[in-house]
GROMACS .gro file of C-alpha atoms in nm:
model
  382
    1MET     CA    1   0.000   0.000   0.000
    2GLY     CA    2   0.277   0.239   0.087
    3GLY     CA    3   0.609   0.286   0.261
    4VAL     CA    4   0.831   0.541   0.426
    5ILE     CA    5   1.155   0.690   0.295
    6ARG     CA    6   1.400   0.917   0.475
    7GLU     CA    7   1.458   1.274   0.356
    8GLY     CA    8   1.687   1.467   0.587
    9ILE     CA    9   1.546   1.421   0.938
   10PHE     CA   10   1.198   1.341   0.810
   11MET     CA   11   1.047   1.010   0.715
   12LEU     CA   12   0.842   1.087   0.407
   13PRO     CA   13   0.560   0.843   0.328
   14THR     CA   14   0.536   0.715  -0.026
   15PHE     CA   15   0.219   0.603  -0.201
   16THR     CA   16   0.047   0.601  -0.537
   17ASN     CA   17  -0.262   0.776  -0.667
   18GLN     CA   18  -0.443   0.449  -0.604
   19THR     CA   19  -0.397   0.512  -0.230
   20ILE     CA   20  -0.536   0.866  -0.250
   21THR     CA   21  -0.824   0.809  -0.492
   22PRO     CA   22  -1.069   0.650  -0.243
   23LEU     CA   23  -1.003   0.932   0.003
   24ILE     CA   24  -1.064   1.195  -0.263
   25ARG     CA   25  -1.392   1.036  -0.363
   26VAL     CA   26  -1.516   1.042  -0.004
   27HIS     CA   27  -1.390   1.398   0.045
   28PHE     CA   28  -1.572   1.534  -0.261
   29ALA     CA   29  -1.865   1.290  -0.236
   30ASP     CA   30  -1.801   1.205  -0.601
   31PRO     CA   31  -1.731   0.839  -0.693
   32ALA     CA   32  -1.573   0.943  -1.022
   33SER     CA   33  -1.310   1.188  -0.886
   34THR     CA   34  -0.951   1.128  -0.996
   35VAL     CA   35  -0.619   1.250  -0.856
   36THR     CA   36  -0.410   1.464  -1.094
   37SER     CA   37  -0.122   1.573  -0.865
   38THR     CA   38   0.015   1.499  -0.518
   39GLN     CA   39   0.260   1.671  -0.283
   40THR     CA   40   0.379   1.563   0.064
   41ASP     CA   41   0.520   1.804   0.324
   42PRO     CA   42   0.621   1.729   0.685
   43LEU     CA   43   0.436   1.916   0.959
   44ILE     CA   44   0.663   2.041   1.235
   45GLY     CA   45   0.571   2.071   1.600
   46GLY     CA   46   0.466   1.884   1.910
   47THR     CA   47   0.636   1.610   2.105
   48GLY     CA   48   0.391   1.325   2.050
   49GLU     CA   49   0.464   0.969   1.957
   50GLY     CA   50   0.471   0.839   1.600
   51LEU     CA   51   0.695   0.873   1.298
   52GLY     CA   52   0.540   1.204   1.206
   53ARG     CA   53   0.262   1.412   1.058
   54TYR     CA   54   0.239   1.526   0.698
   55ARG     CA   55   0.020   1.743   0.483
   56VAL     CA   56  -0.061   1.551   0.167
   57SER     CA   57  -0.216   1.783  -0.091
   58GLY     CA   58  -0.271   1.825  -0.462
   59LYS     CA   59  -0.531   1.863  -0.732
   60ALA     CA   60  -0.810   1.640  -0.851
   61ARG     CA   61  -1.055   1.621  -1.138
   62VAL     CA   62  -1.402   1.651  -0.985
   63GLN     CA   63  -1.706   1.658  -1.217
   64SER     CA   64  -1.496   1.787  -1.508
   65LYS     CA   65  -1.340   2.063  -1.297
   66GLU     CA   66  -1.003   2.091  -1.124
   67ALA     CA   67  -1.021   2.114  -0.743
   68ASP     CA   68  -0.764   2.145  -0.464
   69TRP     CA   69  -0.754   1.886  -0.188
   70SER     CA   70  -0.554   1.838   0.129
   71PHE     CA   71  -0.532   1.577   0.407
   72VAL     CA   72  -0.319   1.534   0.717
   73LEU     CA   73  -0.149   1.195   0.734
   74LYS     CA   74  -0.038   1.075   1.077
   75VAL     CA   75   0.206   0.784   1.077
   76LEU     CA   76   0.225   0.568   1.390
   77SER     CA   77   0.491   0.307   1.461
   78PRO     CA   78   0.530   0.035   1.727
   79ILE     CA   79   0.893   0.139   1.773
   80SER     CA   80   0.798   0.486   1.899
   81GLY     CA   81   0.553   0.398   2.176
   82GLY     CA   82   0.436   0.135   2.420
   83THR     CA   83   0.360  -0.207   2.276
   84THR     CA   84   0.081  -0.321   2.511
   85ILE     CA   85  -0.266  -0.169   2.527
   86THR     CA   86  -0.226  -0.071   2.893
   87ASP     CA   87   0.086   0.142   2.829
   88TRP     CA   88   0.037   0.516   2.882
   89ASN     CA   89   0.185   0.573   2.535
   90TYR     CA   90   0.046   0.264   2.360
   91TRP     CA   91   0.152   0.322   2.000
   92ARG     CA   92  -0.174   0.230   1.827
   93ARG     CA   93  -0.425   0.385   2.069
   94GLU     CA   94  -0.513   0.677   1.843
   95ALA     CA   95  -0.579   0.445   1.550
   96HIS     CA   96  -0.815   0.244   1.769
   97VAL     CA   97  -0.991   0.565   1.870
   98TYR     CA   98  -1.064   0.653   1.507
   99GLU     CA   99  -1.158   0.298   1.411
  100SER     CA  100  -1.414   0.279   1.693
  101ASP     CA  101  -1.737   0.477   1.730
  102LEU     CA  102  -1.595   0.662   2.032
  103LEU     CA  103  -1.554   0.999   1.864
  104THR     CA  104  -1.868   0.973   1.652
  105THR     CA  105  -2.075   0.947   1.971
  106LEU     CA  106  -1.887   1.212   2.166
  107PRO     CA  107  -2.131   1.421   2.375
  108GLY     CA  108  -2.112   1.799   2.400
  109PRO     CA  109  -1.976   2.066   2.165
  110LEU     CA  110  -1.617   1.941   2.133
  111GLN     CA  111  -1.554   1.835   1.775
  112THR     CA  112  -1.300   1.603   1.613
  113PRO     CA  113  -1.137   1.604   1.270
  114ARG     CA  114  -1.298   1.392   1.005
  115CYS     CA  115  -1.115   1.062   0.962
  116TYR     CA  116  -1.091   0.933   0.605
  117GLY     CA  117  -0.932   0.602   0.689
  118VAL     CA  118  -0.694   0.398   0.905
  119GLN     CA  119  -0.449   0.180   0.711
  120ASP     CA  120  -0.211  -0.079   0.852
  121GLN     CA  121   0.110  -0.098   0.650
  122ALA     CA  122   0.329  -0.392   0.555
  123ASP     CA  123   0.620  -0.249   0.758
  124GLY     CA  124   0.409  -0.264   1.078
  125SER     CA  125   0.326   0.106   1.091
  126CYS     CA  126  -0.023   0.250   1.080
  127TRP     CA  127  -0.149   0.548   0.878
  128ILE     CA  128  -0.437   0.772   0.985
  129TRP     CA  129  -0.583   1.001   0.716
  130LEU     CA  130  -0.744   1.308   0.871
  131GLU     CA  131  -0.918   1.629   0.777
  132ASP     CA  132  -0.671   1.915   0.723
  133LEU     CA  133  -0.765   2.184   0.977
  134GLY     CA  134  -0.501   2.431   0.861
  135ARG     CA  135  -0.261   2.601   1.099
  136PRO     CA  136  -0.311   2.593   1.477
  137THR     CA  137  -0.432   2.921   1.627
  138GLU     CA  138  -0.272   2.898   1.972
  139ASP     CA  139  -0.086   3.229   1.929
  140ALA     CA  140  -0.420   3.410   1.916
  141TRP     CA  141  -0.558   3.256   2.237
  142THR     CA  142  -0.685   3.497   2.503
  143ALA     CA  143  -0.822   3.437   2.852
  144GLU     CA  144  -1.165   3.421   2.689
  145THR     CA  145  -1.042   3.145   2.456
  146TYR     CA  146  -0.919   2.949   2.757
  147TRP     CA  147  -1.258   2.994   2.925
  148HIS     CA  148  -1.438   2.852   2.620
  149ALA     CA  149  -1.188   2.564   2.592
  150GLY     CA  150  -1.238   2.482   2.959
  151HIS     CA  151  -1.615   2.503   2.908
  152HIS     CA  152  -1.598   2.253   2.618
  153LEU     CA  153  -1.387   2.012   2.824
  154GLY     CA  154  -1.609   2.055   3.128
  155GLN     CA  155  -1.912   1.961   2.921
  156LEU     CA  156  -1.733   1.660   2.774
  157ASN     CA  157  -1.625   1.533   3.116
  158GLY     CA  158  -1.956   1.627   3.275
  159HIS     CA  159  -2.164   1.421   3.033
  160TYR     CA  160  -1.970   1.108   3.132
  161LEU     CA  161  -2.023   1.196   3.499
  162THR     CA  162  -2.398   1.233   3.461
  163THR     CA  163  -2.582   1.069   3.172
  164GLN     CA  164  -2.325   0.913   2.938
  165GLU     CA  165  -2.190   0.565   3.009
  166LEU     CA  166  -1.813   0.546   3.030
  167PRO     CA  167  -1.654   0.377   2.727
  168ALA     CA  168  -1.513   0.033   2.803
  169TYR     CA  169  -1.259  -0.019   2.524
  170PRO     CA  170  -0.961  -0.217   2.659
  171TRP     CA  171  -0.707   0.011   2.486
  172LEU     CA  172  -0.816   0.327   2.668
  173ASN     CA  173  -0.564   0.482   2.909
  174ARG     CA  174  -0.656   0.389   3.265
  175MET     CA  175  -0.324   0.431   3.447
  176PHE     CA  176  -0.179   0.729   3.264
  177LEU     CA  177  -0.035   0.924   3.555
  178PRO     CA  178   0.112   0.633   3.758
  179HIS     CA  179   0.276   0.497   3.445
  180TRP     CA  180   0.393   0.847   3.348
  181LEU     CA  181   0.570   0.879   3.684
  182ASP     CA  182   0.715   0.525   3.664
  183ARG     CA  183   0.860   0.567   3.316
  184VAL     CA  184   1.189   0.725   3.435
  185PRO     CA  185   1.413   0.736   3.743
  186GLY     CA  186   1.242   1.058   3.854
  187MET     CA  187   1.390   1.248   4.146
  188THR     CA  188   1.677   1.002   4.181
  189ARG     CA  189   1.801   1.124   3.844
  190LEU     CA  190   1.777   1.484   3.966
  191ASP     CA  191   1.996   1.421   4.270
  192GLU     CA  192   2.260   1.265   4.045
  193ALA     CA  193   2.244   1.547   3.789
  194LEU     CA  194   2.287   1.837   4.032
  195ALA     CA  195   2.662   1.839   3.968
  196HIS     CA  196   2.586   2.004   3.633
  197PRO     CA  197   2.582   2.386   3.667
  198LEU     CA  198   2.276   2.433   3.446
  199VAL     CA  199   2.083   2.175   3.649
  200GLN     CA  200   2.182   2.361   3.966
  201ARG     CA  201   2.039   2.680   3.818
  202LEU     CA  202   1.722   2.502   3.707
  203TYR     CA  203   1.659   2.361   4.056
  204PRO     CA  204   1.748   2.619   4.323
  205ARG     CA  205   1.712   2.507   4.683
  206ASP     CA  206   1.349   2.614   4.733
  207VAL     CA  207   1.237   2.437   4.413
  208LEU     CA  208   1.444   2.129   4.493
  209ASP     CA  209   1.299   2.102   4.844
  210GLY     CA  210   0.943   2.155   4.721
  211TYR     CA  211   0.977   1.892   4.449
  212HIS     CA  212   1.121   1.642   4.696
  213ARG     CA  213   0.822   1.697   4.926
  214LEU     CA  214   0.582   1.645   4.636
  215TRP     CA  215   0.766   1.335   4.519
  216ALA     CA  216   0.758   1.190   4.870
  217THR     CA  217   0.378   1.228   4.882
  218ARG     CA  218   0.306   1.107   4.528
  219ALA     CA  219   0.155   0.775   4.646
  220ARG     CA  220  -0.090   0.966   4.865
  221TRP     CA  221  -0.201   1.187   4.578
  222LEU     CA  222  -0.228   0.901   4.332
  223SER     CA  223  -0.450   0.721   4.583
  224THR     CA  224  -0.663   1.033   4.626
  225LEU     CA  225  -0.699   1.074   4.249
  226ALA     CA  226  -0.807   0.710   4.218
  227GLN     CA  227  -1.094   0.777   4.460
  228LEU     CA  228  -1.232   1.081   4.277
  229PRO     CA  229  -1.517   1.054   4.024
  230HIS     CA  230  -1.376   0.936   3.691
  231THR     CA  231  -1.470   1.041   3.340
  232PHE     CA  232  -1.360   1.006   2.978
  233CYS     CA  233  -1.073   1.244   2.898
  234HIS     CA  234  -0.863   1.357   2.604
  235LEU     CA  235  -0.567   1.410   2.845
  236ASP     CA  236  -0.362   1.624   2.606
  237ALA     CA  237  -0.603   1.906   2.525
  238PHE     CA  238  -0.381   2.216   2.513
  239PRO     CA  239  -0.374   2.498   2.255
  240GLY     CA  240  -0.153   2.305   2.014
  241ASN     CA  241  -0.409   2.025   1.998
  242LEU     CA  242  -0.723   2.241   1.994
  243PHE     CA  243  -0.820   2.416   1.672
  244VAL     CA  244  -1.077   2.694   1.697
  245ARG     CA  245  -1.358   2.705   1.442
  246PRO     CA  246  -1.540   3.042   1.447
  247THR     CA  247  -1.915   3.025   1.497
  248ALA     CA  248  -2.194   3.267   1.426
  249ILE     CA  249  -2.270   3.307   1.797
  250GLY     CA  250  -1.909   3.386   1.889
  251GLY     CA  251  -1.657   3.207   2.108
  252GLY     CA  252  -1.580   2.939   1.853
  253THR     CA  253  -1.607   2.563   1.855
  254PHE     CA  254  -1.299   2.356   1.937
  255VAL     CA  255  -1.175   2.065   1.728
  256ALA     CA  256  -0.947   1.831   1.924
  257ILE     CA  257  -0.666   1.642   1.752
  258ASP     CA  258  -0.413   1.391   1.889
  259TRP     CA  259  -0.618   1.138   2.084
  260ALA     CA  260  -0.316   0.918   2.164
  261TYR     CA  261  -0.358   0.956   2.543
  262ALA     CA  262  -0.739   0.921   2.550
  263GLY     CA  263  -0.867   0.736   2.853
  264ILE     CA  264  -1.049   0.731   3.183
  265ASN     CA  265  -0.922   0.972   3.447
  266ALA     CA  266  -1.019   1.181   3.747
  267ILE     CA  267  -1.247   1.481   3.728
  268GLY     CA  268  -1.037   1.794   3.679
  269ALA     CA  269  -0.740   1.608   3.529
  270GLU     CA  270  -0.827   1.744   3.184
  271LEU     CA  271  -0.732   2.096   3.300
  272ALA     CA  272  -0.370   1.999   3.369
  273ALA     CA  273  -0.262   1.994   3.005
  274LEU     CA  274  -0.482   2.290   2.911
  275THR     CA  275  -0.309   2.518   3.159
  276PHE     CA  276   0.042   2.374   3.189
  277ALA     CA  277   0.148   2.187   2.873
  278GLU     CA  278   0.230   2.493   2.666
  279VAL     CA  279   0.382   2.687   2.958
  280THR     CA  280   0.604   2.392   3.046
  281LEU     CA  281   0.700   2.247   2.709
  282PHE     CA  282   0.664   2.481   2.416
  283LYS     CA  283   0.711   2.851   2.475
  284ARG     CA  284   0.794   3.133   2.712
  285ILE     CA  285   0.468   3.292   2.830
  286ASP     CA  286   0.434   3.593   3.059
  287LEU     CA  287   0.337   3.434   3.388
  288ALA     CA  288   0.079   3.698   3.475
  289THR     CA  289  -0.090   3.608   3.147
  290ALA     CA  290  -0.050   3.235   3.215
  291ARG     CA  291  -0.211   3.273   3.558
  292SER     CA  292  -0.500   3.467   3.408
  293ASN     CA  293  -0.545   3.201   3.139
  294ALA     CA  294  -0.541   2.924   3.401
  295ALA     CA  295  -0.804   3.102   3.611
  296ALA     CA  296  -1.024   3.148   3.304
  297ALA     CA  297  -0.988   2.780   3.207
  298TRP     CA  298  -1.084   2.679   3.564
  299ASP     CA  299  -1.395   2.898   3.560
  300GLY     CA  300  -1.494   2.771   3.216
  301TYR     CA  301  -1.448   2.409   3.320
  302LEU     CA  302  -1.668   2.444   3.627
  303SER     CA  303  -1.928   2.622   3.417
  304GLY     CA  304  -1.915   2.341   3.161
  305LEU     CA  305  -1.968   2.077   3.429
  306ALA     CA  306  -2.267   2.267   3.567
  307ALA     CA  307  -2.413   2.322   3.220
  308VAL     CA  308  -2.462   1.946   3.174
  309GLY     CA  309  -2.593   1.881   3.522
  310TRP     CA  310  -2.289   1.798   3.737
  311HIS     CA  311  -2.312   1.992   4.064
  312GLY     CA  312  -2.062   1.816   4.288
  313GLU     CA  313  -1.806   1.979   4.517
  314SER     CA  314  -1.556   2.207   4.342
  315LYS     CA  315  -1.297   2.084   4.595
  316MET     CA  316  -1.292   1.746   4.418
  317VAL     CA  317  -1.236   1.916   4.085
  318CYS     CA  318  -0.954   2.126   4.229
  319ILE     CA  319  -0.778   1.821   4.375
  320GLY     CA  320  -0.806   1.637   4.044
  321TYR     CA  321  -0.670   1.938   3.858
  322LEU     CA  322  -0.384   2.039   4.088
  323ALA     CA  323  -0.263   1.691   4.182
  324THR     CA  324  -0.253   1.588   3.816
  325ALA     CA  325  -0.088   1.912   3.701
  326LEU     CA  326   0.182   1.905   3.970
  327LEU     CA  327   0.266   1.536   3.934
  328ARG     CA  328   0.257   1.535   3.554
  329PHE     CA  329   0.416   1.870   3.469
  330GLY     CA  330   0.614   1.921   3.789
  331VAL     CA  331   0.805   1.621   3.923
  332GLY     CA  332   0.695   1.411   3.624
  333MET     CA  333   0.889   1.637   3.387
  334VAL     CA  334   1.213   1.643   3.586
  335PRO     CA  335   1.399   1.381   3.375
  336VAL     CA  336   1.292   1.553   3.052
  337SER     CA  337   1.400   1.892   3.188
  338ILE     CA  338   1.741   1.756   3.283
  339ASN     CA  339   1.793   1.617   2.933
  340VAL     CA  340   1.688   1.947   2.776
  341VAL     CA  341   1.941   2.155   2.970
  342ILE     CA  342   2.244   1.923   2.954
  343ASP     CA  343   2.222   1.756   2.610
  344PRO     CA  344   2.374   1.970   2.329
  345LEU     CA  345   2.193   1.763   2.064
  346ILE     CA  346   1.859   1.859   2.218
  347HIS     CA  347   1.969   2.223   2.225
  348GLU     CA  348   2.000   2.217   1.846
  349TRP     CA  349   1.627   2.161   1.789
  350ALA     CA  350   1.489   2.301   2.116
  351GLU     CA  351   1.642   2.648   2.098
  352PRO     CA  352   1.465   2.740   1.769
  353VAL     CA  353   1.138   2.620   1.926
  354TYR     CA  354   1.186   2.841   2.232
  355GLY     CA  355   1.343   3.127   2.037
  356SER     CA  356   1.616   3.152   2.300
  357PRO     CA  357   1.932   2.971   2.413
  358ILE     CA  358   1.852   2.702   2.670
  359ALA     CA  359   2.063   2.883   2.931
  360GLY     CA  360   1.843   3.189   2.876
  361MET     CA  361   1.525   2.986   2.937
  362ILE     CA  362   1.625   2.862   3.282
  363ASP     CA  363   1.516   3.170   3.479
  364TYR     CA  364   1.172   3.142   3.317
  365TRP     CA  365   1.144   2.772   3.402
  366VAL     CA  366   1.236   2.851   3.763
  367GLU     CA  367   0.954   3.106   3.776
  368VAL     CA  368   0.712   2.843   3.645
  369ALA     CA  369   0.839   2.595   3.906
  370ARG     CA  370   0.780   2.849   4.184
  371TRP     CA  371   0.426   2.900   4.058
  372ARG     CA  372   0.382   2.524   4.089
  373LEU     CA  373   0.509   2.542   4.448
  374GLU     CA  374   0.236   2.796   4.524
  375LEU     CA  375  -0.020   2.556   4.379
  376MET     CA  376   0.132   2.271   4.579
  377ARG     CA  377   0.072   2.463   4.901
  378GLU     CA  378  -0.284   2.528   4.784
  379LEU     CA  379  -0.329   2.155   4.718
  380MET     CA  380  -0.193   2.063   5.061
  381ASP     CA  381  -0.449   2.293   5.223
  382LEU     CA  382  -0.748   2.128   5.052
   0.00000   0.00000   0.00000
């Protein structure tokens, strides 16, 4: 059916018009459409699993006229993720999501890209053909955008807490956070790495002590999270994975991509990625703005829960949110953070992403860590 060839650092998929033709005919709702040209370009960005994402575009003959077409092709591989269905990063989970009726029966306003097909390849990889949503709009997000995103996610989670039965697919993520924390040596690695001057700067004494306290209580918080109400979650819904479609009534409708972490998790856990993924992983954001965005997302999420009939204690939501955010993006990111600051090979691709030398990003990351320590004290008081 197809294969993958290497071009520079990218693995470019190869295929014939015979591969594209059925997709084109579904796209244009015309059984006689034919492909006249094809172009494949890698899409840059994100840190997700898989061989890569590509925009496959070209022209087609549709009812005697020439028309432009475009798809996003996501290539998954068993060598770039977990191999068993219970793994937090199970390599084929997203393909299963699109093959099932999970997204077609999703309650609430959150939308998903149209899937044109899932194709297993002879080399063991899997291709997912998706609607091309264009460029992400995360740079244009305001506090109001975060409120609406939180509201969408609150409604999604709230439906599964009230009237919608939880999905029971065996490949859904059910132990995401415990497995996330177990995947690496964690704080032990930090103690060993403190001899490096950049690591010392990244973890000043107050941050180091706070993270050790959080790490020491992780079993308690994981147990608490397990006892909270559970719901179906995207688990990686941050601005890079949420496209905004304008609507006539304003506010926009969100289209969620990258369902590789989808699973069952605690109420409030969905907010962790929405408020902390971008701040932690992808860009330098003014922290006053980040705090305002986080507050707006929180308010929107609670409003979304209430809108679909969930009226439980907000304390439970706050515990689910803060415990997940601090464990996942605080102590859970320590090994990744160490690699980023000490590995020159990572500097080569990370510095263009951040728009700054890694050494120049450290003061910002320390500020973010101290914000987390404030939230940790808030969590301890709940």
